[in-house]
Every structure is written in C-alpha cells, then in structure tokens.
Amino acid sequence: QKEPSFAGLERVGGVDLSYVKGDDSRACASLVVLSYPGLEVLYEDCQMVAVSAPYVAGFLAFREVPFLVEAVQRVQQEEPRLKPQVLLVDGNGLLHHRGFGVACHLGVLTDLPCIGVAKNLLQVDGLARDELHREQIRSLQRGGDTFPLTGTSGNVLGMALRSCNSSKPLYISVGHRVCLETAVRLVQSCCRYRIPEPIRQVQKQGS
DNA sequence: GCGACAG
DNA sequence: ATCTTGTCGC
C-alpha cells in the first residue's frame, strides 16, 4: 500500500477470543468487519468454542489461531463479498520471542494482510517496561505520536503508538503483508478511542 | 532459585 | 484473559 489515503480499502476486520468468566476452556471466537473509512459494522460473527491449549506467553497463537482461522473461513463461505481486506489482530506479530506471534500465524494461514495490535508490551529482545520505556511513553504528546521498539539486537520489532487521547500506548507490529509504517497509519486511522474500532467492536461482540 | 509473562 | 476498588474527566 503506497497510497497515503488507502485508496481501494473498503473493509477492515477485527478478530478476538473472549473468555467465559470462571471457565478457562470456553470462549467466544468473534470476527467483525467494518467499512473503511466509515467504520460502520458490516458483518459480525460469534461462535462458542472449546479451548484446549493453555495460555502461555509467547504461545498465544497455539491457543487461539485455530478458531480465528475458522472465523475467517466462515465469512468467506457465508458472505464472501464481506471478506475483510486486512485484519487487526489482538496480540503481536513480529514483536515476539521468535519473531512470529499470532498475527503472523493468522496471516500465513489465511493469506490475509494482518497487523498485530497489543495493549501491553511483550518484554522480548531487551524491551522492558522500565523507567526508560515509561519516559518514552511520556514523550508521546499527541494522538498519532510514535516511537520505535528497537530490541537489543538492533531490530525494530514494532512501534508504540499513542492513539487518540489515551496516555497508554498501543504496541503495533507487522503480522503479514503489511509494512510497519502502513500498519501504524491504518491503526491510527481506525481509532475513535484508545482501542482501534475493529478490535473494540469485536470485543464488544464477544462479551 | 526468582522474576517476568501478548491474551 | 478476568476480577475488584478507586479516581478522574467529559
């Protein structure tokens, strides 16, 4: 995507698993598709699933991705013209211990462009929630302000993004077939509140 | 051994 | 992720 205005982009999706309270094994696997740039809900799907893999930091994909793939297959089967052109995924992409978080898994398995959107920093490759990091967060003055998440290896693993008016940033990383700059710009353009609207709507749908 | 730990 | 208590801002 080289066009600054995202010409041709009409549908942005969000995927999420929301867990039943008090039951670690049952969850609602949800997909929403929003119009772009209007951010109106075009499609919602929620399917109760039995989750078997435990949550282990660094292995989120093995717990969640099978059900997210099924949700993408359902929209393709039932409403193919509403299939999203890009997915915002609750979790990380390249910002991961092994450089391959849930947003990468889902992208490869569905062949859809995917963007990792995490609400908390995954502490990997020297990145830490330390005083330096908190100071970098304080330096983000306005919605859209960013700083790169550069690991000890020297690689830029993602970007911290101040969305809207919230002092707590989002952690954006490449999932699949989207560069980091485009990922940050698209997420920013989907934000009415701190959480970008496709993920906010899918979490509302799940609960 | 202890702390850290996306969702 | 969920739960719980309290605070701030619109």
PDB file of C-alpha atoms (C1' of nucleotides) in Angstrom:
ATOM      1  CA  GLN A   1       0.000   0.000   0.000  1.00  0.00           C
ATOM      2  CA  LYS A   2       1.712   3.147  -1.186  1.00  0.00           C
ATOM      3  CA  GLU A   3      -1.297   5.463  -1.439  1.00  0.00           C
ATOM      4  CA  PRO A   4      -1.471   7.749   1.588  1.00  0.00           C
ATOM      5  CA  SER A   5      -5.280   7.694   1.549  1.00  0.00           C
ATOM      6  CA  PHE A   6      -5.629   3.880   1.411  1.00  0.00           C
ATOM      7  CA  ALA A   7      -7.466   4.108  -1.911  1.00  0.00           C
ATOM      8  CA  GLY A   8      -9.312   0.852  -2.585  1.00  0.00           C
ATOM      9  CA  LEU A   9      -9.539  -0.111   1.084  1.00  0.00           C
ATOM     10  CA  GLU A  10     -13.200  -0.731   1.938  1.00  0.00           C
ATOM     11  CA  ARG A  11     -13.292  -3.422   4.662  1.00  0.00           C
ATOM     12  CA  VAL A  12     -11.197  -3.781   7.812  1.00  0.00           C
ATOM     13  CA  GLY A  13     -11.674  -6.782  10.093  1.00  0.00           C
ATOM     14  CA  GLY A  14     -11.028  -7.471  13.759  1.00  0.00           C
ATOM     15  CA  VAL A  15     -10.699 -10.890  15.411  1.00  0.00           C
ATOM     16  CA  ASP A  16     -10.691 -11.900  19.063  1.00  0.00           C
ATOM     17  CA  LEU A  17     -11.378 -14.687  21.549  1.00  0.00           C
ATOM     18  CA  SER A  18     -13.227 -13.554  24.671  1.00  0.00           C
ATOM     19  CA  TYR A  19     -13.288 -15.986  27.530  1.00  0.00           C
ATOM     20  CA  VAL A  20     -16.273 -17.061  29.595  1.00  0.00           C
ATOM     21  CA  LYS A  21     -15.849 -15.886  33.166  1.00  0.00           C
ATOM     22  CA  GLY A  22     -14.762 -18.591  35.519  1.00  0.00           C
ATOM     23  CA  ASP A  23     -14.265 -21.110  32.698  1.00  0.00           C
ATOM     24  CA  ASP A  24     -10.820 -21.192  31.112  1.00  0.00           C
ATOM     25  CA  SER A  25     -11.927 -23.661  28.455  1.00  0.00           C
ATOM     26  CA  ARG A  26     -14.899 -21.898  26.882  1.00  0.00           C
ATOM     27  CA  ALA A  27     -14.629 -18.795  24.728  1.00  0.00           C
ATOM     28  CA  CYS A  28     -16.419 -16.847  22.023  1.00  0.00           C
ATOM     29  CA  ALA A  29     -14.439 -16.625  18.786  1.00  0.00           C
ATOM     30  CA  SER A  30     -15.531 -13.453  17.013  1.00  0.00           C
ATOM     31  CA  LEU A  31     -14.937 -11.644  13.755  1.00  0.00           C
ATOM     32  CA  VAL A  32     -16.292  -8.253  12.796  1.00  0.00           C
ATOM     33  CA  VAL A  33     -15.865  -6.425   9.518  1.00  0.00           C
ATOM     34  CA  LEU A  34     -16.123  -2.639   9.417  1.00  0.00           C
ATOM     35  CA  SER A  35     -16.449  -0.346   6.430  1.00  0.00           C
ATOM     36  CA  TYR A  36     -13.474   1.887   5.696  1.00  0.00           C
ATOM     37  CA  PRO A  37     -13.090   4.747   6.268  1.00  0.00           C
ATOM     38  CA  GLY A  38     -16.593   4.998   7.778  1.00  0.00           C
ATOM     39  CA  LEU A  39     -16.015   2.307  10.436  1.00  0.00           C
ATOM     40  CA  GLU A  40     -19.612   1.059  10.290  1.00  0.00           C
ATOM     41  CA  VAL A  41     -20.270  -2.596  11.181  1.00  0.00           C
ATOM     42  CA  LEU A  42     -20.872  -4.646   8.022  1.00  0.00           C
ATOM     43  CA  TYR A  43     -20.587  -8.170   9.477  1.00  0.00           C
ATOM     44  CA  GLU A  44     -20.455  -9.797  12.910  1.00  0.00           C
ATOM     45  CA  ASP A  45     -19.889 -13.425  13.780  1.00  0.00           C
ATOM     46  CA  CYS A  46     -19.513 -15.129  17.161  1.00  0.00           C
ATOM     47  CA  GLN A  47     -19.044 -18.854  17.729  1.00  0.00           C
ATOM     48  CA  MET A  48     -18.686 -20.565  21.106  1.00  0.00           C
ATOM     49  CA  VAL A  49     -15.606 -22.793  21.097  1.00  0.00           C
ATOM     50  CA  ALA A  50     -13.868 -25.229  23.445  1.00  0.00           C
ATOM     51  CA  VAL A  51     -10.297 -24.039  24.018  1.00  0.00           C
ATOM     52  CA  SER A  52      -7.826 -26.788  24.836  1.00  0.00           C
ATOM     53  CA  ALA A  53      -4.342 -25.219  24.803  1.00  0.00           C
ATOM     54  CA  PRO A  54      -3.385 -23.239  27.916  1.00  0.00           C
ATOM     55  CA  TYR A  55      -2.335 -19.615  27.786  1.00  0.00           C
ATOM     56  CA  VAL A  56       1.448 -19.333  27.838  1.00  0.00           C
ATOM     57  CA  ALA A  57       3.108 -16.011  26.997  1.00  0.00           C
ATOM     58  CA  GLY A  58       4.815 -16.434  23.641  1.00  0.00           C
ATOM     59  CA  PHE A  59       2.480 -19.245  22.562  1.00  0.00           C
ATOM     60  CA  LEU A  60      -0.821 -17.383  22.236  1.00  0.00           C
ATOM     61  CA  ALA A  61      -1.226 -18.463  18.612  1.00  0.00           C
ATOM     62  CA  PHE A  62      -1.332 -22.129  19.547  1.00  0.00           C
ATOM     63  CA  ARG A  63      -4.294 -21.381  21.831  1.00  0.00           C
ATOM     64  CA  GLU A  64      -6.277 -19.005  19.659  1.00  0.00           C
ATOM     65  CA  VAL A  65      -5.356 -19.185  15.999  1.00  0.00           C
ATOM     66  CA  PRO A  66      -7.320 -22.321  15.025  1.00  0.00           C
ATOM     67  CA  PHE A  67     -10.585 -20.605  15.993  1.00  0.00           C
ATOM     68  CA  LEU A  68      -9.624 -17.335  14.302  1.00  0.00           C
ATOM     69  CA  VAL A  69      -8.924 -19.226  11.075  1.00  0.00           C
ATOM     70  CA  GLU A  70     -12.373 -20.854  11.316  1.00  0.00           C
ATOM     71  CA  ALA A  71     -13.991 -17.428  11.705  1.00  0.00           C
ATOM     72  CA  VAL A  72     -12.256 -16.195   8.551  1.00  0.00           C
ATOM     73  CA  GLN A  73     -13.359 -19.337   6.711  1.00  0.00           C
ATOM     74  CA  ARG A  74     -16.970 -18.731   7.812  1.00  0.00           C
ATOM     75  CA  VAL A  75     -17.102 -15.212   6.356  1.00  0.00           C
ATOM     76  CA  GLN A  76     -15.529 -16.490   3.174  1.00  0.00           C
ATOM     77  CA  GLN A  77     -18.170 -19.225   2.948  1.00  0.00           C
ATOM     78  CA  GLU A  78     -21.256 -17.275   4.068  1.00  0.00           C
ATOM     79  CA  GLU A  79     -20.598 -13.693   2.914  1.00  0.00           C
ATOM     80  CA  PRO A  80     -17.639 -13.723   0.528  1.00  0.00           C
ATOM     81  CA  ARG A  81     -18.159 -10.110  -0.567  1.00  0.00           C
ATOM     82  CA  LEU A  82     -17.734  -9.006   3.054  1.00  0.00           C
ATOM     83  CA  LYS A  83     -14.385 -10.747   3.494  1.00  0.00           C
ATOM     84  CA  PRO A  84     -12.015  -8.218   5.104  1.00  0.00           C
ATOM     85  CA  GLN A  85      -9.052  -6.880   3.111  1.00  0.00           C
ATOM     86  CA  VAL A  86      -6.923  -6.566   6.241  1.00  0.00           C
ATOM     87  CA  LEU A  87      -7.242  -7.900   9.806  1.00  0.00           C
ATOM     88  CA  LEU A  88      -6.364  -6.233  13.088  1.00  0.00           C
ATOM     89  CA  VAL A  89      -5.328  -8.998  15.471  1.00  0.00           C
ATOM     90  CA  ASP A  90      -5.435  -8.747  19.263  1.00  0.00           C
ATOM     91  CA  GLY A  91      -1.790  -9.603  20.037  1.00  0.00           C
ATOM     92  CA  ASN A  92       1.623  -9.302  18.418  1.00  0.00           C
ATOM     93  CA  GLY A  93       3.155 -10.075  15.052  1.00  0.00           C
ATOM     94  CA  LEU A  94       6.943  -9.763  14.679  1.00  0.00           C
ATOM     95  CA  LEU A  95       7.149  -8.323  18.212  1.00  0.00           C
ATOM     96  CA  HIS A  96       7.619 -11.783  19.652  1.00  0.00           C
ATOM     97  CA  HIS A  97      10.261 -14.021  21.237  1.00  0.00           C
ATOM     98  CA  ARG A  98      10.647 -15.909  17.987  1.00  0.00           C
ATOM     99  CA  GLY A  99       9.570 -13.105  15.671  1.00  0.00           C
ATOM    100  CA  PHE A 100       6.295 -14.873  14.861  1.00  0.00           C
ATOM    101  CA  GLY A 101       3.298 -14.020  17.018  1.00  0.00           C
ATOM    102  CA  VAL A 102      -0.386 -14.742  16.482  1.00  0.00           C
ATOM    103  CA  ALA A 103      -0.799 -12.018  13.825  1.00  0.00           C
ATOM    104  CA  CYS A 104       1.872 -13.739  11.699  1.00  0.00           C
ATOM    105  CA  HIS A 105       0.312 -17.179  12.185  1.00  0.00           C
ATOM    106  CA  LEU A 106      -3.131 -15.954  11.177  1.00  0.00           C
ATOM    107  CA  GLY A 107      -1.755 -14.106   8.172  1.00  0.00           C
ATOM    108  CA  VAL A 108       0.074 -17.135   6.817  1.00  0.00           C
ATOM    109  CA  LEU A 109      -2.881 -19.464   7.432  1.00  0.00           C
ATOM    110  CA  THR A 110      -5.458 -17.156   5.795  1.00  0.00           C
ATOM    111  CA  ASP A 111      -3.222 -15.324   3.302  1.00  0.00           C
ATOM    112  CA  LEU A 112      -4.787 -12.061   4.564  1.00  0.00           C
ATOM    113  CA  PRO A 113      -2.765  -8.971   5.452  1.00  0.00           C
ATOM    114  CA  CYS A 114      -2.592  -8.872   9.259  1.00  0.00           C
ATOM    115  CA  ILE A 115      -1.499  -6.287  11.842  1.00  0.00           C
ATOM    116  CA  GLY A 116      -0.591  -7.079  15.447  1.00  0.00           C
ATOM    117  CA  VAL A 117      -2.208  -4.727  17.986  1.00  0.00           C
ATOM    118  CA  ALA A 118      -1.192  -5.384  21.608  1.00  0.00           C
ATOM    119  CA  LYS A 119      -2.388  -3.460  24.644  1.00  0.00           C
ATOM    120  CA  ASN A 120       0.677  -4.391  26.690  1.00  0.00           C
ATOM    121  CA  LEU A 121       4.363  -4.625  25.796  1.00  0.00           C
ATOM    122  CA  LEU A 122       5.697  -8.128  25.366  1.00  0.00           C
ATOM    123  CA  GLN A 123       9.108  -7.996  27.009  1.00  0.00           C
ATOM    124  CA  VAL A 124      11.372  -9.555  24.405  1.00  0.00           C
ATOM    125  CA  ASP A 125      14.831  -8.841  22.931  1.00  0.00           C
ATOM    126  CA  GLY A 126      15.696  -6.454  25.765  1.00  0.00           C
ATOM    127  CA  LEU A 127      12.457  -4.450  25.555  1.00  0.00           C
ATOM    128  CA  ALA A 128      11.189  -3.779  29.070  1.00  0.00           C
ATOM    129  CA  ARG A 129       8.528  -1.831  30.935  1.00  0.00           C
ATOM    130  CA  ASP A 130      11.269   0.068  32.726  1.00  0.00           C
ATOM    131  CA  GLU A 131      11.786   3.733  33.559  1.00  0.00           C
ATOM    132  CA  LEU A 132      13.271   4.476  30.113  1.00  0.00           C
ATOM    133  CA  HIS A 133      10.205   2.962  28.471  1.00  0.00           C
ATOM    134  CA  ARG A 134       7.869   4.927  30.735  1.00  0.00           C
ATOM    135  CA  GLU A 135       9.782   8.096  29.844  1.00  0.00           C
ATOM    136  CA  GLN A 136       9.399   7.339  26.126  1.00  0.00           C
ATOM    137  CA  ILE A 137       5.668   6.926  26.728  1.00  0.00           C
ATOM    138  CA  ARG A 138       5.523  10.281  28.471  1.00  0.00           C
ATOM    139  CA  SER A 139       7.223  11.834  25.423  1.00  0.00           C
ATOM    140  CA  LEU A 140       4.220  10.926  23.236  1.00  0.00           C
ATOM    141  CA  GLN A 141       2.272  14.162  23.318  1.00  0.00           C
ATOM    142  CA  ARG A 142      -0.458  13.814  20.721  1.00  0.00           C
ATOM    143  CA  GLY A 143      -2.598  11.153  19.096  1.00  0.00           C
ATOM    144  CA  GLY A 144      -0.562   9.610  16.287  1.00  0.00           C
ATOM    145  CA  ASP A 145       2.792  10.135  18.013  1.00  0.00           C
ATOM    146  CA  THR A 146       5.027   7.045  17.963  1.00  0.00           C
ATOM    147  CA  PHE A 147       8.407   5.718  18.968  1.00  0.00           C
ATOM    148  CA  PRO A 148      10.150   2.633  17.569  1.00  0.00           C
ATOM    149  CA  LEU A 149      10.549  -0.505  19.666  1.00  0.00           C
ATOM    150  CA  THR A 150      14.183  -1.357  18.984  1.00  0.00           C
ATOM    151  CA  GLY A 151      15.466  -4.535  20.599  1.00  0.00           C
ATOM    152  CA  THR A 152      18.969  -5.197  21.876  1.00  0.00           C
ATOM    153  CA  SER A 153      19.569  -6.935  18.539  1.00  0.00           C
ATOM    154  CA  GLY A 154      19.094  -3.574  16.811  1.00  0.00           C
ATOM    155  CA  ASN A 155      15.966  -4.732  15.019  1.00  0.00           C
ATOM    156  CA  VAL A 156      12.862  -2.541  15.063  1.00  0.00           C
ATOM    157  CA  LEU A 157      10.246  -5.022  16.267  1.00  0.00           C
ATOM    158  CA  GLY A 158       7.293  -2.649  16.317  1.00  0.00           C
ATOM    159  CA  MET A 159       6.057   0.815  17.200  1.00  0.00           C
ATOM    160  CA  ALA A 160       4.462   2.250  20.305  1.00  0.00           C
ATOM    161  CA  LEU A 161       1.504   4.397  19.166  1.00  0.00           C
ATOM    162  CA  ARG A 162      -0.397   6.988  21.159  1.00  0.00           C
ATOM    163  CA  SER A 163      -3.909   6.588  19.804  1.00  0.00           C
ATOM    164  CA  CYS A 164      -6.392   9.396  20.392  1.00  0.00           C
ATOM    165  CA  ASN A 165      -6.212  10.883  23.856  1.00  0.00           C
ATOM    166  CA  SER A 166      -5.029   7.936  25.907  1.00  0.00           C
ATOM    167  CA  SER A 167      -1.675   8.120  27.673  1.00  0.00           C
ATOM    168  CA  LYS A 168      -1.327   4.333  27.463  1.00  0.00           C
ATOM    169  CA  PRO A 169       0.034   3.388  24.047  1.00  0.00           C
ATOM    170  CA  LEU A 170      -0.740   0.538  21.688  1.00  0.00           C
ATOM    171  CA  TYR A 171       2.046  -1.767  20.540  1.00  0.00           C
ATOM    172  CA  ILE A 172       1.823  -2.236  16.774  1.00  0.00           C
ATOM    173  CA  SER A 173       3.783  -4.834  14.850  1.00  0.00           C
ATOM    174  CA  VAL A 174       3.854  -6.365  11.402  1.00  0.00           C
ATOM    175  CA  GLY A 175       1.772  -9.511  11.018  1.00  0.00           C
ATOM    176  CA  HIS A 176       1.652 -10.396   7.336  1.00  0.00           C
ATOM    177  CA  ARG A 177       1.841  -8.492   4.034  1.00  0.00           C
ATOM    178  CA  VAL A 178       1.802  -5.034   5.654  1.00  0.00           C
ATOM    179  CA  CYS A 179       4.841  -2.878   6.438  1.00  0.00           C
ATOM    180  CA  LEU A 180       5.163  -1.313   9.875  1.00  0.00           C
ATOM    181  CA  GLU A 181       4.601   2.243   8.647  1.00  0.00           C
ATOM    182  CA  THR A 182       1.376   1.287   6.899  1.00  0.00           C
ATOM    183  CA  ALA A 183       0.277  -0.760   9.906  1.00  0.00           C
ATOM    184  CA  VAL A 184       0.691   2.184  12.272  1.00  0.00           C
ATOM    185  CA  ARG A 185      -1.070   4.588   9.912  1.00  0.00           C
ATOM    186  CA  LEU A 186      -4.022   2.243   9.370  1.00  0.00           C
ATOM    187  CA  VAL A 187      -4.479   1.528  13.080  1.00  0.00           C
ATOM    188  CA  GLN A 188      -4.302   5.224  13.846  1.00  0.00           C
ATOM    189  CA  SER A 189      -6.945   5.946  11.226  1.00  0.00           C
ATOM    190  CA  CYS A 190      -9.272   3.358  12.846  1.00  0.00           C
ATOM    191  CA  CYS A 191      -9.107   4.874  16.335  1.00  0.00           C
ATOM    192  CA  ARG A 192     -12.114   6.681  17.814  1.00  0.00           C
ATOM    193  CA  TYR A 193     -10.980   5.649  21.289  1.00  0.00           C
ATOM    194  CA  ARG A 194      -7.765   4.036  22.510  1.00  0.00           C
ATOM    195  CA  ILE A 195      -8.608   0.622  21.063  1.00  0.00           C
ATOM    196  CA  PRO A 196      -8.994   0.690  17.262  1.00  0.00           C
ATOM    197  CA  GLU A 197     -12.617   0.312  16.263  1.00  0.00           C
ATOM    198  CA  PRO A 198     -12.387  -3.141  14.586  1.00  0.00           C
ATOM    199  CA  ILE A 199     -10.942  -4.654  17.783  1.00  0.00           C
ATOM    200  CA  ARG A 200     -13.191  -2.605  20.048  1.00  0.00           C
ATOM    201  CA  GLN A 201     -16.269  -3.797  18.151  1.00  0.00           C
ATOM    202  CA  VAL A 202     -15.165  -7.424  18.098  1.00  0.00           C
ATOM    203  CA  GLN A 203     -14.542  -7.358  21.838  1.00  0.00           C
ATOM    204  CA  LYS A 204     -17.979  -5.827  22.352  1.00  0.00           C
ATOM    205  CA  GLN A 205     -19.414  -8.555  20.130  1.00  0.00           C
ATOM    206  CA  GLY A 206     -17.731 -11.273  22.196  1.00  0.00           C
ATOM    207  CA  SER A 207     -18.934 -10.023  25.587  1.00  0.00           C
TER     208      SER A 207
ATOM    209  C1'  DG B   1      16.143 -20.142  42.590  1.00  0.00           C
ATOM    210  C1'  DC B   2      13.414 -15.976  41.246  1.00  0.00           C
ATOM    211  C1'  DG B   3      11.093 -12.800  38.445  1.00  0.00           C
ATOM    212  C1'  DA B   4       8.782 -11.960  34.152  1.00  0.00           C
ATOM    213  C1'  DC B   5       4.794 -13.150  31.389  1.00  0.00           C
ATOM    214  C1'  DA B   6       0.758 -10.721  24.196  1.00  0.00           C
ATOM    215  C1'  DG B   7      -4.169 -12.935  25.605  1.00  0.00           C
TER     216       DG B   7
ATOM    217  C1'  DA C   1      -7.683 -13.037  29.988  1.00  0.00           C
ATOM    218  C1'  DT C   2     -10.980 -11.808  34.472  1.00  0.00           C
ATOM    219  C1'  DC C   3     -11.867  -9.528  38.976  1.00  0.00           C
ATOM    220  C1'  DT C   4     -12.062  -5.532  42.139  1.00  0.00           C
ATOM    221  C1'  DT C   5     -11.569  -0.999  44.084  1.00  0.00           C
ATOM    222  C1'  DG C   6     -10.987   3.620  43.486  1.00  0.00           C
ATOM    223  C1'  DT C   7     -10.207   8.033  40.708  1.00  0.00           C
ATOM    224  C1'  DC C   8     -10.503  11.232  37.043  1.00  0.00           C
ATOM    225  C1'  DG C   9     -12.574  13.511  33.152  1.00  0.00           C
ATOM    226  C1'  DC C  10     -16.146  14.575  29.897  1.00  0.00           C
TER     227       DC C  10
END
